[in-house]
Short mmCIF file of C-alpha atoms in Angstrom, two decimals:
data_model
loop_
_atom_site.label_atom_id
_atom_site.label_comp_id
_atom_site.label_asym_id
_atom_site.label_seq_id
_atom_site.Cartn_x
_atom_site.Cartn_y
_atom_site.Cartn_z
CA MET A 394 13.47 74.37 3.85
CA ASN A 395 16.56 72.21 4.07
CA ASN A 396 18.88 75.18 3.68
CA LEU A 397 17.83 76.78 6.95
CA VAL A 398 20.42 74.94 8.99
CA PHE A 399 21.83 77.96 10.72
CA GLY A 400 19.94 78.58 13.91
CA LYS A 401 18.01 75.34 13.89
CA TYR A 402 17.71 73.23 17.03
CA ILE A 403 18.96 69.68 16.54
CA PRO A 404 17.22 67.28 18.91
CA ILE A 405 19.94 64.93 20.14
CA ASP A 406 21.42 64.39 23.60
CA SER A 407 24.90 65.62 24.52
CA THR A 408 26.84 67.28 27.31
CA ILE A 409 26.29 70.64 25.68
CA HIS A 410 22.57 70.01 25.18
CA ARG A 411 22.17 69.34 28.90
CA LEU A 412 23.93 72.50 30.04
CA ASP A 413 21.89 75.27 31.58
CA PRO A 414 21.00 77.82 28.88
CA ARG A 415 22.43 80.59 31.06
CA THR A 416 25.77 78.79 31.16
CA LYS A 417 25.79 78.55 27.40
CA ILE A 418 24.95 82.21 26.93
CA ILE A 419 27.56 83.38 29.45
CA SER A 420 30.23 81.08 28.00
CA LEU A 421 29.40 82.19 24.48
CA PHE A 422 29.72 85.80 25.56
CA LEU A 423 33.12 85.19 27.20
CA MET A 424 34.35 83.17 24.23
CA ILE A 425 33.32 85.79 21.70
CA ILE A 426 35.22 88.40 23.67
CA SER A 427 38.22 86.05 23.65
CA ILE A 428 37.93 85.56 19.91
CA PHE A 429 38.18 89.26 19.22
CA ILE A 430 41.19 89.98 21.43
CA PRO A 431 44.27 88.20 19.98
CA LYS A 432 46.51 89.25 17.10
CA ASN A 433 48.61 86.12 17.00
CA TRP A 434 48.04 83.01 14.90
CA TRP A 435 49.16 80.60 17.62
CA VAL A 436 46.49 81.96 19.93
CA TYR A 437 43.94 81.44 17.17
CA LEU A 438 45.08 77.86 16.78
CA PHE A 439 44.48 77.42 20.52
CA LEU A 440 41.01 79.03 20.24
CA ALA A 441 40.15 76.89 17.24
CA ILE A 442 40.99 73.78 19.24
CA VAL A 443 38.77 75.00 22.09
CA VAL A 444 35.88 75.74 19.70
CA LEU A 445 36.23 72.43 17.91
CA SER A 446 36.18 70.53 21.20
CA VAL A 447 32.93 72.30 22.11
CA VAL A 448 31.48 71.25 18.74
CA PHE A 449 32.75 67.72 19.35
CA LEU A 450 31.11 67.65 22.79
CA SER A 451 27.82 68.83 21.30
CA ARG A 452 27.83 65.83 18.91
CA ILE A 453 26.67 68.08 16.07
CA ARG A 454 28.16 66.92 12.78
CA LEU A 455 30.78 69.35 11.49
CA GLY A 456 29.10 69.24 8.08
CA MET A 457 25.99 70.82 9.63
CA ILE A 458 28.06 73.67 11.04
CA PHE A 459 29.95 74.20 7.80
CA LYS A 460 26.65 74.64 6.01
CA ALA A 461 26.15 77.78 8.08
CA PHE A 462 29.27 79.25 6.46
CA LYS A 463 27.90 79.20 2.95
CA PRO A 464 25.89 82.41 3.15
CA MET A 465 28.97 84.12 4.64
CA ILE A 466 31.23 83.55 1.64
CA PHE A 467 29.93 86.60 -0.16
CA MET A 468 30.53 88.77 2.90
CA MET A 469 34.08 87.51 3.23
CA VAL A 470 34.90 88.23 -0.41
CA PHE A 471 33.41 91.68 0.06
CA LEU A 472 35.60 92.25 3.14
CA LEU A 473 38.67 91.18 1.24
CA VAL A 474 37.95 93.60 -1.59
CA ILE A 475 37.30 96.51 0.79
CA ASN A 476 40.46 95.79 2.76
CA VAL A 477 42.63 95.44 -0.31
CA LEU A 478 41.36 98.76 -1.60
CA SER A 479 41.69 100.68 1.65
CA VAL A 480 44.58 99.32 3.72
CA LYS A 481 47.96 100.64 2.59
CA THR A 482 50.23 99.60 5.49
CA GLY A 483 52.71 96.74 5.89
CA TYR A 484 55.01 95.65 3.10
CA LEU A 485 54.08 95.45 -0.54
CA LEU A 486 52.90 91.92 -1.24
CA LEU A 487 51.89 92.06 -4.84
CA HIS A 488 52.11 94.71 -7.48
CA LEU A 489 49.55 94.59 -10.22
CA SER A 490 49.28 97.10 -13.04
CA PHE A 491 46.41 99.02 -11.49
CA ILE A 492 46.59 98.15 -7.80
CA ASP A 493 49.08 97.41 -5.04
CA ILE A 494 48.25 94.78 -2.46
CA TYR A 495 49.80 95.28 0.96
CA SER A 496 50.47 92.59 3.54
CA ASP A 497 48.30 94.17 6.25
CA ALA A 498 45.29 94.15 3.93
CA VAL A 499 45.51 90.40 3.49
CA PHE A 500 46.31 89.63 7.12
CA ASN A 501 43.60 91.91 8.48
CA THR A 502 41.06 90.16 6.26
CA LEU A 503 42.29 86.77 7.34
CA PHE A 504 41.94 87.78 11.00
CA ILE A 505 38.40 88.96 10.43
CA VAL A 506 37.52 85.80 8.51
CA VAL A 507 38.91 83.53 11.20
CA ARG A 508 37.13 85.51 13.93
CA LEU A 509 33.85 85.32 12.07
CA LEU A 510 34.20 81.62 11.38
CA LEU A 511 34.91 80.82 15.02
CA MET A 512 32.08 83.04 16.14
CA VAL A 513 29.57 81.49 13.74
CA MET A 514 30.67 78.01 14.78
CA LEU A 515 30.05 78.80 18.44
CA THR A 516 26.77 80.59 17.83
CA SER A 517 25.36 77.81 15.69
CA CYS A 518 26.51 75.42 18.40
CA LEU A 519 24.41 77.39 20.90
CA THR A 520 21.28 77.49 18.75
CA ALA A 521 21.66 73.86 17.68
CA THR A 522 21.88 72.61 21.25
CA THR A 523 19.37 74.89 22.98
CA LYS A 524 15.63 74.95 22.40
CA PRO A 525 14.49 78.46 21.51
CA LEU A 526 12.26 78.63 24.58
CA ASP A 527 15.11 77.61 26.90
CA LEU A 528 17.24 80.23 25.26
CA THR A 529 14.75 83.00 25.98
CA LEU A 530 14.28 81.71 29.49
CA GLY A 531 18.04 82.02 29.92
CA ILE A 532 18.04 85.52 28.48
CA GLU A 533 15.22 86.53 30.79
CA HIS A 534 17.14 85.29 33.83
CA LEU A 535 20.31 87.01 32.77
CA LEU A 536 18.48 90.27 32.14
CA SER A 537 16.42 90.19 35.32
CA PRO A 538 18.95 92.15 37.45
CA LEU A 539 18.14 95.06 35.14
CA LYS A 540 14.60 95.08 36.52
CA ILE A 541 15.96 97.35 39.25
CA ILE A 542 16.29 100.12 36.69
CA HIS A 543 12.79 99.24 35.33
CA PHE A 544 14.07 97.33 32.33
CA PRO A 545 11.16 95.07 31.19
CA ALA A 546 13.20 91.83 31.16
CA HIS A 547 10.22 89.53 31.18
CA GLU A 548 8.37 91.40 28.45
CA VAL A 549 11.45 91.47 26.24
CA ALA A 550 11.95 87.74 26.74
CA MET A 551 8.28 87.13 26.00
CA MET A 552 8.57 89.11 22.78
CA ILE A 553 11.66 87.16 21.75
CA SER A 554 10.02 83.84 22.51
CA ILE A 555 6.86 84.77 20.60
CA ALA A 556 8.98 85.84 17.64
CA LEU A 557 10.96 82.60 17.77
CA ARG A 558 7.83 80.52 18.26
CA PHE A 559 6.26 81.97 15.14
CA ILE A 560 9.24 81.61 12.80
CA PRO A 561 8.33 78.02 11.86
CA THR A 562 4.65 78.96 11.62
CA ILE A 563 5.40 81.84 9.28
CA ILE A 564 7.70 79.63 7.21
CA GLU A 565 4.92 77.05 6.98
CA GLU A 566 2.45 79.79 6.04
CA THR A 567 4.88 81.08 3.40
CA MET A 568 5.24 77.61 1.90
CA ARG A 569 1.49 77.19 1.84
CA ILE A 570 0.86 80.53 0.14
CA MET A 571 3.68 79.85 -2.33
CA ASN A 572 2.08 76.50 -3.15
CA SER A 573 -1.35 78.10 -3.62
CA GLN A 574 0.08 80.72 -5.94
CA LYS A 575 2.15 78.15 -7.83
CA SER A 576 -1.11 76.30 -8.41
CA ARG A 577 -2.43 79.52 -9.93
CA GLY A 578 0.48 79.62 -12.35
CA VAL A 579 2.88 81.90 -10.50
CA ASP A 580 6.49 81.06 -11.26
CA PHE A 581 8.76 81.99 -8.36
CA GLU A 582 11.96 80.94 -10.10
CA GLU A 583 11.74 82.21 -13.66
CA GLY A 584 10.08 85.02 -15.54
CA SER A 585 10.67 88.64 -16.37
CA MET A 586 11.26 91.37 -13.80
CA SER A 587 7.61 92.45 -13.71
CA GLU A 588 6.43 88.84 -13.42
CA LYS A 589 8.84 88.29 -10.53
CA LEU A 590 7.58 91.44 -8.85
CA MET A 591 3.99 90.20 -9.22
CA ALA A 592 5.04 86.83 -7.79
CA ILE A 593 6.50 88.53 -4.72
CA VAL A 594 3.41 90.72 -4.27
CA SER A 595 1.21 87.62 -4.48
CA LEU A 596 3.23 86.16 -1.60
CA ILE A 597 3.74 89.22 0.60
CA VAL A 598 0.15 90.52 0.72
CA PRO A 599 -1.43 87.27 1.98
CA LEU A 600 1.52 86.73 4.33
CA PHE A 601 1.00 90.11 5.99
CA SER A 602 -2.72 89.55 6.21
CA VAL A 603 -2.18 86.16 7.87
CA ALA A 604 0.50 87.49 10.21
CA PHE A 605 -1.74 90.30 11.46
CA GLU A 606 -4.67 87.93 11.86
CA ARG A 607 -2.45 85.62 13.93
CA ALA A 608 -1.18 88.50 16.02
CA TYR A 609 -4.72 89.59 16.92
CA GLU A 610 -5.74 86.04 17.72
CA LEU A 611 -2.68 85.53 19.91
CA ALA A 612 -3.31 88.78 21.75
CA ASP A 613 -6.92 87.75 22.41
CA ALA A 614 -5.87 84.29 23.53
CA MET A 615 -3.30 85.72 25.94
CA GLU A 616 -5.78 88.17 27.38
CA ALA A 617 -8.42 85.47 27.71
CA ARG A 618 -5.98 83.49 29.82
CA GLY A 619 -5.31 86.46 32.03
CA TYR A 620 -1.88 87.44 30.82
CA ILE A 621 -0.78 90.67 32.43
CA PRO A 622 2.56 92.08 31.31
CA GLY A 623 4.89 92.52 34.24
CA ALA A 624 2.86 90.42 36.66
CA GLU A 625 4.77 88.17 39.04
CA ARG A 626 4.71 84.64 37.62
CA THR A 627 6.07 81.22 38.41
CA ARG A 628 7.67 78.71 36.09
CA LEU A 629 7.00 75.09 35.31
CA ARG A 630 10.70 74.52 34.78
CA VAL A 631 13.10 76.27 37.11
CA LEU A 632 16.64 76.73 35.88
CA LYS A 633 19.36 75.32 38.12
CA TYR A 634 23.15 75.38 37.82
CA HIS A 635 24.93 72.05 38.17
CA PHE A 636 28.58 71.22 38.68
CA VAL A 637 29.19 70.95 34.89
CA ASP A 638 27.79 74.45 34.46
CA TYR A 639 30.23 75.94 36.94
CA LEU A 640 33.03 73.98 35.29
CA PHE A 641 32.06 75.33 31.87
CA ILE A 642 31.95 78.94 32.98
CA PHE A 643 35.25 78.45 34.80
CA VAL A 644 36.91 77.01 31.69
CA SER A 645 35.58 79.90 29.58
CA LEU A 646 36.98 82.38 32.11
CA VAL A 647 40.35 80.61 32.04
CA VAL A 648 40.39 80.73 28.23
CA MET A 649 39.58 84.41 28.28
CA THR A 650 42.28 85.14 30.89
CA LEU A 651 44.87 83.21 28.86
CA VAL A 652 43.94 85.12 25.71
CA ILE A 653 44.19 88.48 27.50
CA LEU A 654 47.54 87.49 29.00
CA SER A 655 48.75 86.42 25.57
CA ARG A 656 47.88 89.82 24.19
CA ILE A 657 49.90 91.50 26.95
CA TYR A 658 52.97 89.26 26.99
CA LEU A 659 53.31 87.76 23.48
CA MET B 284 -6.92 56.72 -16.07
CA ALA B 285 -6.57 60.37 -15.08
CA ILE B 286 -3.89 59.85 -12.46
CA THR B 287 -1.66 56.83 -11.85
CA PHE B 288 0.75 56.45 -8.92
CA LYS B 289 3.43 53.81 -9.42
CA SER B 290 5.23 52.66 -6.24
CA LEU B 291 5.52 56.28 -5.21
CA SER B 292 7.14 57.25 -1.91
CA TYR B 293 7.70 60.67 -0.42
CA ILE B 294 10.08 61.50 2.42
CA TYR B 295 10.10 64.89 4.11
CA ASP B 296 13.58 66.27 5.00
CA GLU B 297 15.29 63.36 3.29
CA GLY B 298 18.73 62.68 4.75
CA MET B 299 18.14 64.68 7.94
CA PRO B 300 17.92 63.12 11.39
CA TYR B 301 14.22 64.04 11.54
CA ALA B 302 13.35 62.65 8.08
CA HIS B 303 9.76 61.45 7.89
CA LYS B 304 8.26 59.07 5.35
CA ALA B 305 4.84 60.48 4.53
CA LEU B 306 3.96 58.27 1.58
CA ASP B 307 5.10 54.67 1.43
CA ASP B 308 5.01 52.78 -1.86
CA ILE B 309 1.71 54.09 -3.15
CA ASN B 310 0.10 52.35 -6.13
CA LEU B 311 -3.12 54.05 -7.10
CA ASN B 312 -5.32 54.73 -10.12
CA ILE B 313 -7.71 57.65 -9.99
CA SER B 314 -10.39 57.33 -12.67
CA GLU B 315 -11.36 60.04 -15.11
CA ASN B 316 -14.69 61.87 -14.88
CA LYS B 317 -15.45 60.54 -11.42
CA ILE B 318 -15.61 62.01 -7.97
CA THR B 319 -12.92 60.41 -5.85
CA ALA B 320 -12.74 61.09 -2.13
CA ILE B 321 -9.55 60.78 -0.12
CA ILE B 322 -10.11 60.10 3.57
CA GLY B 323 -7.94 59.09 6.52
CA GLU B 324 -6.81 60.34 9.90
CA THR B 325 -4.70 63.47 10.35
CA GLY B 326 -1.12 62.68 9.38
CA SER B 327 -2.06 59.70 7.22
CA GLY B 328 -0.57 61.35 4.13
CA LYS B 329 -3.67 62.80 2.45
CA SER B 330 -2.33 66.29 1.93
CA THR B 331 1.07 65.00 0.81
CA LEU B 332 -0.67 62.80 -1.73
CA VAL B 333 -2.70 65.73 -2.98
CA GLU B 334 0.33 68.00 -3.38
CA HIS B 335 1.80 65.46 -5.78
CA LEU B 336 -1.19 65.84 -8.09
CA ASN B 337 0.05 69.12 -9.56
CA ALA B 338 3.72 68.53 -8.91
CA LEU B 339 4.12 70.88 -5.96
CA LEU B 340 5.90 67.94 -4.35
CA LEU B 341 7.98 65.66 -6.50
CA PRO B 342 8.22 61.98 -5.53
CA SER B 343 11.27 60.73 -3.58
CA ALA B 344 10.89 57.35 -5.29
CA GLY B 345 8.61 55.84 -7.92
CA SER B 346 6.67 57.72 -10.56
CA LEU B 347 3.40 59.43 -11.28
CA GLU B 348 1.36 59.83 -14.46
CA ILE B 349 -1.13 62.68 -14.68
CA LEU B 350 -3.05 63.00 -17.96
CA ASP B 351 -0.22 63.19 -20.54
CA HIS B 352 2.48 64.10 -18.03
CA VAL B 353 4.93 61.67 -16.49
CA ILE B 354 6.81 62.61 -13.34
CA VAL B 355 9.67 60.39 -12.30
CA ALA B 356 11.58 60.63 -9.01
CA LYS B 357 15.08 62.16 -9.08
CA GLU B 358 14.75 63.36 -12.66
CA LYS B 359 14.45 66.84 -14.04
CA ASN B 360 10.77 67.22 -14.79
CA LYS B 361 9.65 69.74 -17.34
CA GLY B 362 6.31 71.23 -18.27
CA LEU B 363 5.14 71.57 -14.67
CA LYS B 364 3.41 74.87 -15.39
CA LYS B 365 1.35 73.29 -18.15
CA LEU B 366 0.43 70.52 -15.76
CA ARG B 367 -0.73 73.07 -13.20
CA ALA B 368 -3.10 74.56 -15.74
CA GLU B 369 -4.69 71.14 -16.17
CA VAL B 370 -4.86 70.15 -12.52
CA GLY B 371 -6.44 72.84 -10.36
CA LEU B 372 -5.56 72.49 -6.69
CA VAL B 373 -7.67 74.23 -4.07
CA PHE B 374 -5.83 74.25 -0.77
CA GLN B 375 -7.16 73.84 2.70
CA PHE B 376 -8.07 77.36 3.84
CA ALA B 377 -7.76 78.58 0.27
CA GLU B 378 -8.68 82.11 1.34
CA TYR B 379 -5.02 82.72 2.23
CA GLN B 380 -4.15 82.97 -1.45
CA LEU B 381 -6.19 86.16 -2.00
CA PHE B 382 -4.10 89.28 -2.56
CA GLU B 383 -5.40 91.38 -5.47
CA GLU B 384 -7.09 94.73 -4.99
CA SER B 385 -10.44 93.56 -6.30
CA ILE B 386 -12.33 90.28 -6.27
CA LEU B 387 -12.56 90.19 -10.06
CA LYS B 388 -8.82 90.81 -10.51
CA ASP B 389 -8.05 88.03 -8.06
CA ALA B 390 -10.27 85.56 -9.86
CA ALA B 391 -8.64 86.52 -13.19
CA PHE B 392 -5.11 86.17 -11.77
CA GLY B 393 -4.75 82.43 -12.55
CA PRO B 394 -5.83 82.54 -16.22
CA LYS B 395 -3.58 85.58 -16.76
CA ASN B 396 -0.58 83.63 -15.43
CA PHE B 397 -1.36 80.75 -17.74
CA GLY B 398 -1.12 83.01 -20.76
CA PHE B 399 -4.66 84.22 -21.43
CA SER B 400 -5.15 87.81 -22.55
CA GLU B 401 -6.39 90.42 -20.07
CA GLU B 402 -9.96 90.43 -21.49
CA GLU B 403 -10.19 86.66 -21.69
CA ALA B 404 -8.88 86.29 -18.14
CA ILE B 405 -11.49 88.78 -16.87
CA GLU B 406 -14.19 86.91 -18.81
CA ARG B 407 -13.13 83.62 -17.24
CA GLY B 408 -12.95 85.25 -13.81
CA LYS B 409 -16.50 86.53 -14.16
CA LYS B 410 -17.75 83.12 -15.23
CA ALA B 411 -16.06 81.43 -12.28
CA LEU B 412 -17.34 84.01 -9.79
CA ASN B 413 -20.83 83.47 -11.16
CA MET B 414 -20.43 79.72 -10.59
CA VAL B 415 -19.57 80.15 -6.90
CA GLY B 416 -22.41 82.63 -6.43
CA ILE B 417 -20.55 85.93 -6.01
CA PRO B 418 -22.84 88.68 -7.44
CA GLU B 419 -21.55 91.22 -9.92
CA SER B 420 -22.14 94.06 -7.46
CA MET B 421 -19.23 92.78 -5.36
CA TYR B 422 -16.62 92.47 -8.14
CA GLN B 423 -14.78 95.69 -7.27
CA ARG B 424 -14.55 95.08 -3.52
CA SER B 425 -11.29 94.03 -1.88
CA PRO B 426 -11.14 90.26 -1.35
CA LEU B 427 -9.46 90.84 2.02
CA ASP B 428 -12.56 92.57 3.45
CA LEU B 429 -14.95 89.67 2.85
CA SER B 430 -16.36 87.23 5.39
CA GLY B 431 -14.65 83.85 5.75
CA GLY B 432 -17.19 81.98 3.62
CA GLN B 433 -17.13 84.54 0.83
CA LYS B 434 -13.34 84.58 0.81
CA ARG B 435 -13.36 80.83 0.35
CA ARG B 436 -15.74 81.16 -2.63
CA VAL B 437 -13.58 83.79 -4.29
CA ALA B 438 -10.50 81.62 -3.75
CA ILE B 439 -12.21 78.60 -5.29
CA ALA B 440 -13.34 80.79 -8.20
CA GLY B 441 -9.67 81.69 -8.68
CA ILE B 442 -8.95 78.04 -9.44
CA LEU B 443 -12.16 77.39 -11.43
CA ALA B 444 -11.26 80.33 -13.68
CA ILE B 445 -8.23 78.35 -14.88
CA ASP B 446 -10.75 75.74 -16.10
CA PRO B 447 -8.65 72.70 -15.19
CA LYS B 448 -9.55 69.18 -16.36
CA ILE B 449 -8.89 67.78 -12.92
CA LEU B 450 -10.07 69.63 -9.85
CA VAL B 451 -8.40 68.73 -6.56
CA LEU B 452 -9.88 70.08 -3.34
CA ASP B 453 -8.27 69.77 0.08
CA GLU B 454 -10.99 70.09 2.74
CA PRO B 455 -12.97 72.66 0.75
CA THR B 456 -15.79 72.91 3.29
CA ALA B 457 -13.76 73.10 6.52
CA GLY B 458 -14.95 76.04 8.56
CA LEU B 459 -17.96 76.83 6.37
CA ASP B 460 -21.50 76.95 7.72
CA PRO B 461 -23.69 73.92 6.79
CA LYS B 462 -25.60 75.79 4.08
CA GLY B 463 -22.43 77.18 2.50
CA ALA B 464 -20.79 73.77 2.67
CA LYS B 465 -23.77 72.14 0.94
CA GLU B 466 -23.69 74.75 -1.84
CA MET B 467 -19.97 74.15 -2.36
CA ILE B 468 -20.40 70.40 -2.60
CA ASP B 469 -23.33 70.83 -4.99
CA LEU B 470 -21.09 72.97 -7.17
CA PHE B 471 -18.40 70.28 -7.33
CA VAL B 472 -20.97 67.60 -8.14
CA GLU B 473 -22.34 69.82 -10.91
CA LEU B 474 -18.86 70.42 -12.30
CA ASN B 475 -18.42 66.67 -12.41
CA HIS B 476 -21.81 65.81 -13.91
CA LYS B 477 -22.26 68.71 -16.33
CA HIS B 478 -18.71 69.71 -17.22
CA HIS B 479 -17.16 66.25 -16.90
CA LYS B 480 -14.38 67.31 -14.60
CA THR B 481 -12.47 64.72 -12.67
CA VAL B 482 -12.92 65.75 -9.04
CA VAL B 483 -10.63 64.65 -6.21
CA ILE B 484 -11.75 65.78 -2.80
CA VAL B 485 -10.04 65.37 0.55
CA SER B 486 -12.61 65.31 3.31
CA HIS B 487 -13.09 64.58 6.99
CA ASP B 488 -16.83 64.60 6.53
CA ASN B 489 -17.82 61.01 5.84
CA ASP B 490 -21.39 62.08 5.09
CA VAL B 491 -20.18 64.14 2.14
CA VAL B 492 -18.01 61.22 1.04
CA TYR B 493 -20.84 58.70 1.35
CA ASN B 494 -23.39 60.91 -0.37
CA TYR B 495 -21.38 62.02 -3.36
CA ALA B 496 -18.07 60.23 -3.97
CA ASP B 497 -18.06 57.50 -6.63
CA GLU B 498 -14.81 56.08 -5.32
CA THR B 499 -12.92 56.47 -2.08
CA VAL B 500 -9.27 56.17 -1.20
CA LEU B 501 -8.65 55.43 2.46
CA MET B 502 -5.15 56.45 3.63
CA SER B 503 -3.54 55.04 6.76
CA GLY B 504 0.04 55.59 7.89
CA GLY B 505 1.22 56.70 4.46
CA LYS B 506 -0.27 53.68 2.70
CA VAL B 507 -3.48 53.07 0.80
CA ALA B 508 -5.70 51.00 3.08
CA TYR B 509 -8.63 50.86 0.66
CA HIS B 510 -9.44 52.05 -2.82
CA GLY B 511 -12.73 51.20 -4.50
CA PRO B 512 -16.39 52.12 -4.67
CA THR B 513 -17.48 54.29 -1.75
CA LEU B 514 -20.58 52.22 -1.11
CA ASP B 515 -18.50 49.04 -0.60
CA LEU B 516 -16.17 50.77 1.85
CA PHE B 517 -18.95 51.75 4.24
CA GLU B 518 -20.47 48.27 4.09
CA ASP B 519 -17.18 46.70 5.18
CA GLU B 520 -17.38 46.61 8.97
CA LYS B 521 -13.86 45.28 9.44
CA LEU B 522 -12.30 48.14 7.47
CA ILE B 523 -14.43 50.65 9.34
CA ASN B 524 -13.44 49.29 12.75
CA ASP B 525 -9.74 48.88 11.89
CA ASN B 526 -9.49 52.48 10.74
CA ASN B 527 -11.77 54.07 13.36
CA LEU B 528 -14.02 55.49 10.66
CA LEU B 529 -17.13 57.31 11.75
CA LEU B 530 -20.20 55.96 10.03
CA PRO B 531 -22.06 58.57 7.96
CA GLN B 532 -25.29 59.76 9.61
CA THR B 533 -27.21 58.66 6.51
CA MET B 534 -25.75 55.19 6.90
CA VAL B 535 -26.69 55.03 10.60
CA PHE B 536 -30.26 56.05 9.74
CA LYS B 537 -30.41 53.50 6.95
CA LYS B 538 -29.16 50.73 9.24
CA ALA B 539 -31.79 51.63 11.86
CA LEU B 540 -34.52 51.43 9.20
CA ILE B 541 -33.25 48.07 7.97
CA GLU B 542 -33.30 46.79 11.57
CA LYS B 543 -36.96 47.80 11.80
CA GLY B 544 -37.66 45.62 8.77
CA PHE B 545 -37.56 48.08 5.88
CA LYS B 546 -35.90 46.84 2.71
CA ILE B 547 -33.51 49.51 1.49
CA SER B 548 -31.09 49.03 -1.39
CA LYS B 549 -27.34 49.46 -1.05
CA GLU B 550 -27.43 52.22 -3.67
CA ALA B 551 -29.65 54.50 -1.58
CA ARG B 552 -26.89 56.83 -0.34
CA THR B 553 -28.62 60.14 0.31
CA MET B 554 -31.45 61.01 2.65
CA ASP B 555 -33.73 61.73 -0.34
CA MET B 556 -33.07 58.35 -1.90
CA ILE B 557 -33.78 56.55 1.38
CA VAL B 558 -36.98 58.52 1.94
CA ASN B 559 -38.15 57.69 -1.60
CA GLU B 560 -37.61 53.98 -1.04
CA VAL B 561 -39.45 54.07 2.29
CA VAL B 562 -42.34 55.96 0.73
CA ARG B 563 -42.56 53.41 -2.05
CA VAL B 564 -42.72 50.56 0.48
CA ILE B 565 -45.41 52.25 2.56
CA LYS B 566 -47.58 53.01 -0.47
#
């Protein structure tokens, strides 16, 4: 499972790791807004520097982050093709026998690509520096004002954290079932279409059966320990903002303001 | 030799910050036509070792010879499917591999994958189900509706149907009731004695190991701490203390008898054998 780098927590210590999860979520939110505002390459250079310094502060190797790009290459090529086929504004850049390529098509794609790259870099930075449970705790806190309009913030957070908690378990389960079926002669890599289909069935059916079994067991275990959805509960770890957190949110706000101003005045 | 490990190491997540060396320079010969037990604490590398036996894991360093197959680290290894037909691996909680719509179809799934015709696969499935004691009246039921113990039997039949030369079992009796567990073990012993299968069995139950295994491999921290006759291992008090091994109940009983002045041979390893010797002395 070495290829599952995107979204994996990397257990080291850094300034970013120590930030409050709420800070990271808020800052990410502000930064993503900032990333989608500008239409000027100089502003993107500025944003790239900001994003890279965050990555540098998190002490995550750039190589790790770049690995997250790989699955996106297909999407980017797809975007380019769609844009080239549909956008017909700007000046004519290239004239081929069957198709004309316009400048806006290329630049629009480049903007989208850069935005996506920056966004993925930041998001993987968040997931690499924050434990899944801290992340959901942060989400729960940020959503809790919505409780006034009867939004089940705690329940939603609990569902997210259960889902996150069981991703590694399900991956482990998948590996185990794959190994069992490989031992029975199933070939997951080669074979004809019908053999491949059989291979997938031999994986999916046991996986579902295990997942449901686990779900029932978990529900029983939670009930046995007196879990009541929506009940008032206390926490072992209470989130607290520190000076660095305020600084981080402030910097994000400044970046966003600068980007908005650049859009108005540049 | 059925299986030979040559300075084999295995590292999980090699090259990552959380890389973990599970097997460290293993040199090991597992003999043909014998029952070999693999014991050791949780995390000592037993399961990793076992997953090498049919090439589900490939070594990070060193090499491995299984029957006529040679597997070398960092090389492209071919013929793995053929190897898997010769080494049958029954996983811990094997019941999770069941998926077919009927018990018989599930048992015939392995042989079918290894190239046997539909009829032959069904024939082999029936034979294997018969071996594990699943009656014909149940053949058309869904394997997912069975009780835990029955599921385990059907899953083991799924591997037996392949008719491998080497049978590897990872904790085959975990979670079974004592009677079911005894029947399972008896089946493996019979496969070894009657059908001359090489049996490798991972177990936490030192009584099973002491009663049935010809040889035992003791794993500790990814290394082989002991490999030799089972009877010698449980006589060696230093090894037992160093590795926090629990003495088999049979052994405890035997020791108590010897303390009371009975003469009991080293070879008496089951309750029946001990009782016979005592009876002979009293007569």
